Tab-separated table of N, CA and C in Angstrom:
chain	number	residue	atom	x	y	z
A	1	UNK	N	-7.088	-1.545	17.596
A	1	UNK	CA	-6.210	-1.358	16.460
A	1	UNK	C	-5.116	-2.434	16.447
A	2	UNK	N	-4.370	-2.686	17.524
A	2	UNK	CA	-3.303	-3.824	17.752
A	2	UNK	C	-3.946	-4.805	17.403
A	3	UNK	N	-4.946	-5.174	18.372
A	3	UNK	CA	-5.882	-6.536	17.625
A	3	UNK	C	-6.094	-6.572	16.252
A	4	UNK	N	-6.581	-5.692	15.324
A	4	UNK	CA	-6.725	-5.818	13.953
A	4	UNK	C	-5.078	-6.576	13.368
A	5	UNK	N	-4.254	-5.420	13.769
A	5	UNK	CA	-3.122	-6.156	13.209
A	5	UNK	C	-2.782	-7.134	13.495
A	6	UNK	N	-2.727	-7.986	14.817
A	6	UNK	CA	-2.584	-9.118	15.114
A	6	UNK	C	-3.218	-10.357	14.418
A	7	UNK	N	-4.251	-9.882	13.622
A	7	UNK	CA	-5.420	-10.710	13.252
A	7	UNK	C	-4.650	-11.041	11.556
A	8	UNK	N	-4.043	-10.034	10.998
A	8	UNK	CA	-3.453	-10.483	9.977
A	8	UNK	C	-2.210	-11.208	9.883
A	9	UNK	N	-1.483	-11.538	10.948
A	9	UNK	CA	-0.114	-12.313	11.151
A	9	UNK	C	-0.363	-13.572	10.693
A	10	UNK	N	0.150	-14.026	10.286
A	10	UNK	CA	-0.164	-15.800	10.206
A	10	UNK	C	-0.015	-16.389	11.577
A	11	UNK	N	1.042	-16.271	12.339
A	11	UNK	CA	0.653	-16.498	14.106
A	11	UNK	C	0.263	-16.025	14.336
A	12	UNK	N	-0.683	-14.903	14.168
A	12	UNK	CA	-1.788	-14.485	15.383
A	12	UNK	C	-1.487	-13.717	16.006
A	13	UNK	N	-0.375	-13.600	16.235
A	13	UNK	CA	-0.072	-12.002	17.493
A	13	UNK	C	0.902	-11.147	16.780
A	14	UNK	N	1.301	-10.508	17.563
A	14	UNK	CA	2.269	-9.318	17.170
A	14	UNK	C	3.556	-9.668	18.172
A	15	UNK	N	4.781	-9.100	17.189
A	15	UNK	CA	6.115	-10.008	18.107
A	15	UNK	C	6.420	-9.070	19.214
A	16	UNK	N	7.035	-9.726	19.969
A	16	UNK	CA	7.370	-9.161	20.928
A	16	UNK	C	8.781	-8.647	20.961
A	17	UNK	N	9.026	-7.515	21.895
A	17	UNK	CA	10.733	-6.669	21.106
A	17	UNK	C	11.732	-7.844	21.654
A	18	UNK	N	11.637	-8.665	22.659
A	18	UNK	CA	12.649	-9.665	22.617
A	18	UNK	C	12.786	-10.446	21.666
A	19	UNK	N	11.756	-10.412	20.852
A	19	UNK	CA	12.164	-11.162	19.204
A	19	UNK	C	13.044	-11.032	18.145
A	20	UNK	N	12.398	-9.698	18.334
A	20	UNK	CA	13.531	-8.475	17.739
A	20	UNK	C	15.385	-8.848	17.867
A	21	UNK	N	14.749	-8.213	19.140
A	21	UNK	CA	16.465	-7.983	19.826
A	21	UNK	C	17.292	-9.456	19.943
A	22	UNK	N	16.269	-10.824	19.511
A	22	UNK	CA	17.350	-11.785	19.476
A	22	UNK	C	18.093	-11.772	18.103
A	23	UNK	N	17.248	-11.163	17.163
A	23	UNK	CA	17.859	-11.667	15.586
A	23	UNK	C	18.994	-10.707	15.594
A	24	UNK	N	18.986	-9.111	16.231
A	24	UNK	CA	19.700	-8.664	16.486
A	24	UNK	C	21.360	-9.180	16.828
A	25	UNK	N	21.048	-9.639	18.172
A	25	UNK	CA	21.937	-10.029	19.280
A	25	UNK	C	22.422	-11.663	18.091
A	26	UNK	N	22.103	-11.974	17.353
A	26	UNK	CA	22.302	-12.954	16.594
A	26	UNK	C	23.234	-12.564	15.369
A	27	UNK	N	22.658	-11.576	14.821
A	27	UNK	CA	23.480	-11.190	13.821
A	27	UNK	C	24.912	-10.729	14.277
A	28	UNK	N	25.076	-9.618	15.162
A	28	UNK	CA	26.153	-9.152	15.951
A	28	UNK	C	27.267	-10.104	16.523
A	29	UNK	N	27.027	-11.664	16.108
A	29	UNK	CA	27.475	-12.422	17.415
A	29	UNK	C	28.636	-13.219	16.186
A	30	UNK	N	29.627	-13.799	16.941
A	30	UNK	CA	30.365	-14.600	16.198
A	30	UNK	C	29.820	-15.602	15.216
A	31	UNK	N	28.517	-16.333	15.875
A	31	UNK	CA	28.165	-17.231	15.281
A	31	UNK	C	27.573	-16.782	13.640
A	32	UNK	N	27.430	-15.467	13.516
A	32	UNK	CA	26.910	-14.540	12.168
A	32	UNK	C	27.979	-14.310	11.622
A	33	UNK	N	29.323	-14.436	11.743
A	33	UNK	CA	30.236	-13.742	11.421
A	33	UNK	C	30.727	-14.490	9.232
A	34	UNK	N	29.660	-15.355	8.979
A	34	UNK	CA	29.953	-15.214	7.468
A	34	UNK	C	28.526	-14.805	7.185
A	35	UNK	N	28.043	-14.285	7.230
A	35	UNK	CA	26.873	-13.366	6.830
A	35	UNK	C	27.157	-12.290	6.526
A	36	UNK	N	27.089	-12.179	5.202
A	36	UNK	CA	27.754	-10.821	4.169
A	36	UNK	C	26.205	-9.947	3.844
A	37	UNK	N	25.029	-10.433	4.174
A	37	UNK	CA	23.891	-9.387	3.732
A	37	UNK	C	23.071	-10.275	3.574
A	38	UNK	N	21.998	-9.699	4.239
A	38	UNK	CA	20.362	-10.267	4.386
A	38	UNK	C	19.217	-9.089	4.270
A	39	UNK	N	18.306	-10.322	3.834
A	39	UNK	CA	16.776	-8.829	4.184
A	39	UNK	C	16.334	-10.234	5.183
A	40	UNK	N	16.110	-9.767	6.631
A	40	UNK	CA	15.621	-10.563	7.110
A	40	UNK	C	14.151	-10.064	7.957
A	41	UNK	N	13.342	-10.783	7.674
A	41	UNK	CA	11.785	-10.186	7.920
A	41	UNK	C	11.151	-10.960	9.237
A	42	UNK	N	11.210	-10.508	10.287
A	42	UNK	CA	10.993	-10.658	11.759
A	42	UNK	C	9.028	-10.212	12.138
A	43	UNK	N	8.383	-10.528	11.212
A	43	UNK	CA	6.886	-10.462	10.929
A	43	UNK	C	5.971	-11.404	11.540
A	44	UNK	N	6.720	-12.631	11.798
A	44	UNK	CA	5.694	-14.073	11.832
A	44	UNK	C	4.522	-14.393	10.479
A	45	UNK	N	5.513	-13.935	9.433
A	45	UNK	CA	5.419	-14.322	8.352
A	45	UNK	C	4.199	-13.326	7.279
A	46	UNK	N	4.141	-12.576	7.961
A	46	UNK	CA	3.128	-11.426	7.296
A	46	UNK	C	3.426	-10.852	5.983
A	47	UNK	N	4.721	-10.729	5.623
A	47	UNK	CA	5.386	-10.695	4.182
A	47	UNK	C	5.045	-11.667	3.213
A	48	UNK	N	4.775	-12.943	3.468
A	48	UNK	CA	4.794	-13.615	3.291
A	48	UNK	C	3.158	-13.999	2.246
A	49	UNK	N	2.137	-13.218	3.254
A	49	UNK	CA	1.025	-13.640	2.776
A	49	UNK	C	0.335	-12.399	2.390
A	50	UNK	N	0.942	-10.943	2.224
A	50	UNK	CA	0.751	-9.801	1.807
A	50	UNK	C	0.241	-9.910	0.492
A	51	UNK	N	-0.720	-9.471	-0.436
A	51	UNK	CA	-0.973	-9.198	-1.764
A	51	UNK	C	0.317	-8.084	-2.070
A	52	UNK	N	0.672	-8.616	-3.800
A	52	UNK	CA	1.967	-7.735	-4.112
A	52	UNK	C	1.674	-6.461	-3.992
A	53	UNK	N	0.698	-5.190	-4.316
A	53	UNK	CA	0.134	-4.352	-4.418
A	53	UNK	C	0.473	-3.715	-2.961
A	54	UNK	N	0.490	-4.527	-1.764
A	54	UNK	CA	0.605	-4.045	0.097
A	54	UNK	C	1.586	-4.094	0.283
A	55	UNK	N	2.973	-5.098	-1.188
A	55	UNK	CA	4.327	-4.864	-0.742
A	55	UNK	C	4.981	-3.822	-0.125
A	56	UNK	N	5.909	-3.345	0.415
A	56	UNK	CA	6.586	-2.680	0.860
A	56	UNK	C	7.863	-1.968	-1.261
A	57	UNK	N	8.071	-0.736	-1.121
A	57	UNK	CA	8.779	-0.759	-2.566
A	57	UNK	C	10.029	-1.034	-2.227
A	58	UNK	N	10.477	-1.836	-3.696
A	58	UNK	CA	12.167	-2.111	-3.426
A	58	UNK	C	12.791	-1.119	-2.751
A	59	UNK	N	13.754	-1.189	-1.760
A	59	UNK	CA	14.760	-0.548	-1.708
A	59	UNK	C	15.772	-0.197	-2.578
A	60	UNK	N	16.275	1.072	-2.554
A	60	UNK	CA	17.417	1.403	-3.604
A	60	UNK	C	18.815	0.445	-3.470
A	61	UNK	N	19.587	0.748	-4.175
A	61	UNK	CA	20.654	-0.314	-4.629
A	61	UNK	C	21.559	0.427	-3.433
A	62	UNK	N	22.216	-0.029	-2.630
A	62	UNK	CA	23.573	0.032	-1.330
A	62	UNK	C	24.572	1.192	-2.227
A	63	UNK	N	25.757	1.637	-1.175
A	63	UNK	CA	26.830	1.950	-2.136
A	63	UNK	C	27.285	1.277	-1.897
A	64	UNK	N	27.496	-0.215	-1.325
A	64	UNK	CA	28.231	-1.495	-2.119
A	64	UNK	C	27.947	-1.907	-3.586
A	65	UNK	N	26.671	-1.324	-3.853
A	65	UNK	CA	27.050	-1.486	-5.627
A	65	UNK	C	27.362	-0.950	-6.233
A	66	UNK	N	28.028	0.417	-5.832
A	66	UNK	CA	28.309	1.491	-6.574
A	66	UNK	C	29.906	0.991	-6.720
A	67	UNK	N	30.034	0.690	-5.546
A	67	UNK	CA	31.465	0.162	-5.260
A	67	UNK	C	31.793	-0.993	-6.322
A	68	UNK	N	31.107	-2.015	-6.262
A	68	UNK	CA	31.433	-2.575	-7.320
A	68	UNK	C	31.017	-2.790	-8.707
A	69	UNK	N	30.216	-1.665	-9.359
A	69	UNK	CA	29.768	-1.264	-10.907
A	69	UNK	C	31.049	-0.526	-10.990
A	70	UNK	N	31.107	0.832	-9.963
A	70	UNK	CA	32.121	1.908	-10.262
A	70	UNK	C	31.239	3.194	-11.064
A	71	UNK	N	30.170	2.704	-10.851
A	71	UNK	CA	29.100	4.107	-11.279
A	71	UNK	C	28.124	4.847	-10.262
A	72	UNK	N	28.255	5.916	-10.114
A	72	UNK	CA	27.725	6.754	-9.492
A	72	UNK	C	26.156	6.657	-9.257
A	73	UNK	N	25.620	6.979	-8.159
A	73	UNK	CA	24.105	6.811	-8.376
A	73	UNK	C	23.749	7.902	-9.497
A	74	UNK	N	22.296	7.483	-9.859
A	74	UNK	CA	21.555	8.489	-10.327
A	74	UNK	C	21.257	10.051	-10.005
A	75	UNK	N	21.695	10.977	-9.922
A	75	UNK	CA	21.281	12.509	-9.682
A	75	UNK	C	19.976	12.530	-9.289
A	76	UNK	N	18.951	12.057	-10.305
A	76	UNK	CA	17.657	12.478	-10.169
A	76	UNK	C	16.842	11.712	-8.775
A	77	UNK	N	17.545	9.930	-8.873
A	77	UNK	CA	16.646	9.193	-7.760
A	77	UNK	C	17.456	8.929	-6.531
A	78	UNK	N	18.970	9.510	-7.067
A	78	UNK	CA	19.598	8.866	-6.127
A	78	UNK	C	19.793	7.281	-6.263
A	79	UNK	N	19.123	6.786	-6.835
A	79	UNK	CA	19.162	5.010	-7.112
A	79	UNK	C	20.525	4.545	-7.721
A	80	UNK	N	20.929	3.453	-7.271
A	80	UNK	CA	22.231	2.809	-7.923
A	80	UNK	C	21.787	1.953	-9.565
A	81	UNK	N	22.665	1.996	-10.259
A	81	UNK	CA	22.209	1.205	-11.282
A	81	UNK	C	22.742	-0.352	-10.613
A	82	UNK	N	21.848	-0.722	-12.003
A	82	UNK	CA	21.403	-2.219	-11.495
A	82	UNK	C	22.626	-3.104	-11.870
């Protein structure tokens, strides 16, 4: 099963959690410190070569946008307007 997935990466393997934990240990660090918001995708590029249909669905809108529209999410989805 790992092998299958490995087979769809564009590198070839599957990452390892020290990969992880550097973007982590990266973001956390002074040197991140003007980084106001990212989607950052730690895949070896598998996002990348996904058909749209295998996307992952948008995420809903933060309450940083609520914060700055000044409108409440939606009741029904919970979703922020756009």
């Amino acid at each position: 099963m790992l092998d299958d997935q490995a087979q769809r990466v564009p590198l070839g393997r599957l990452g390892q959690p020290t990969e992880i934990a550097d973007a982590v240990v990266f973001l956390a660090s002074p040197q991140a410190r003007f980084i106001t918001g990212i989607e950052l995708f730690i895949d070896g590029g598998e996002t990348q070569v996904w058909p749209k249909s295998r996307l992952p669905p948008a995420r809903p809108r933060t309450r940083q946008s609520a914060l700055r529209t000044g409108r409440p999410p939606d009741p029904r989805t919970g979703r922020f307007a756009e």
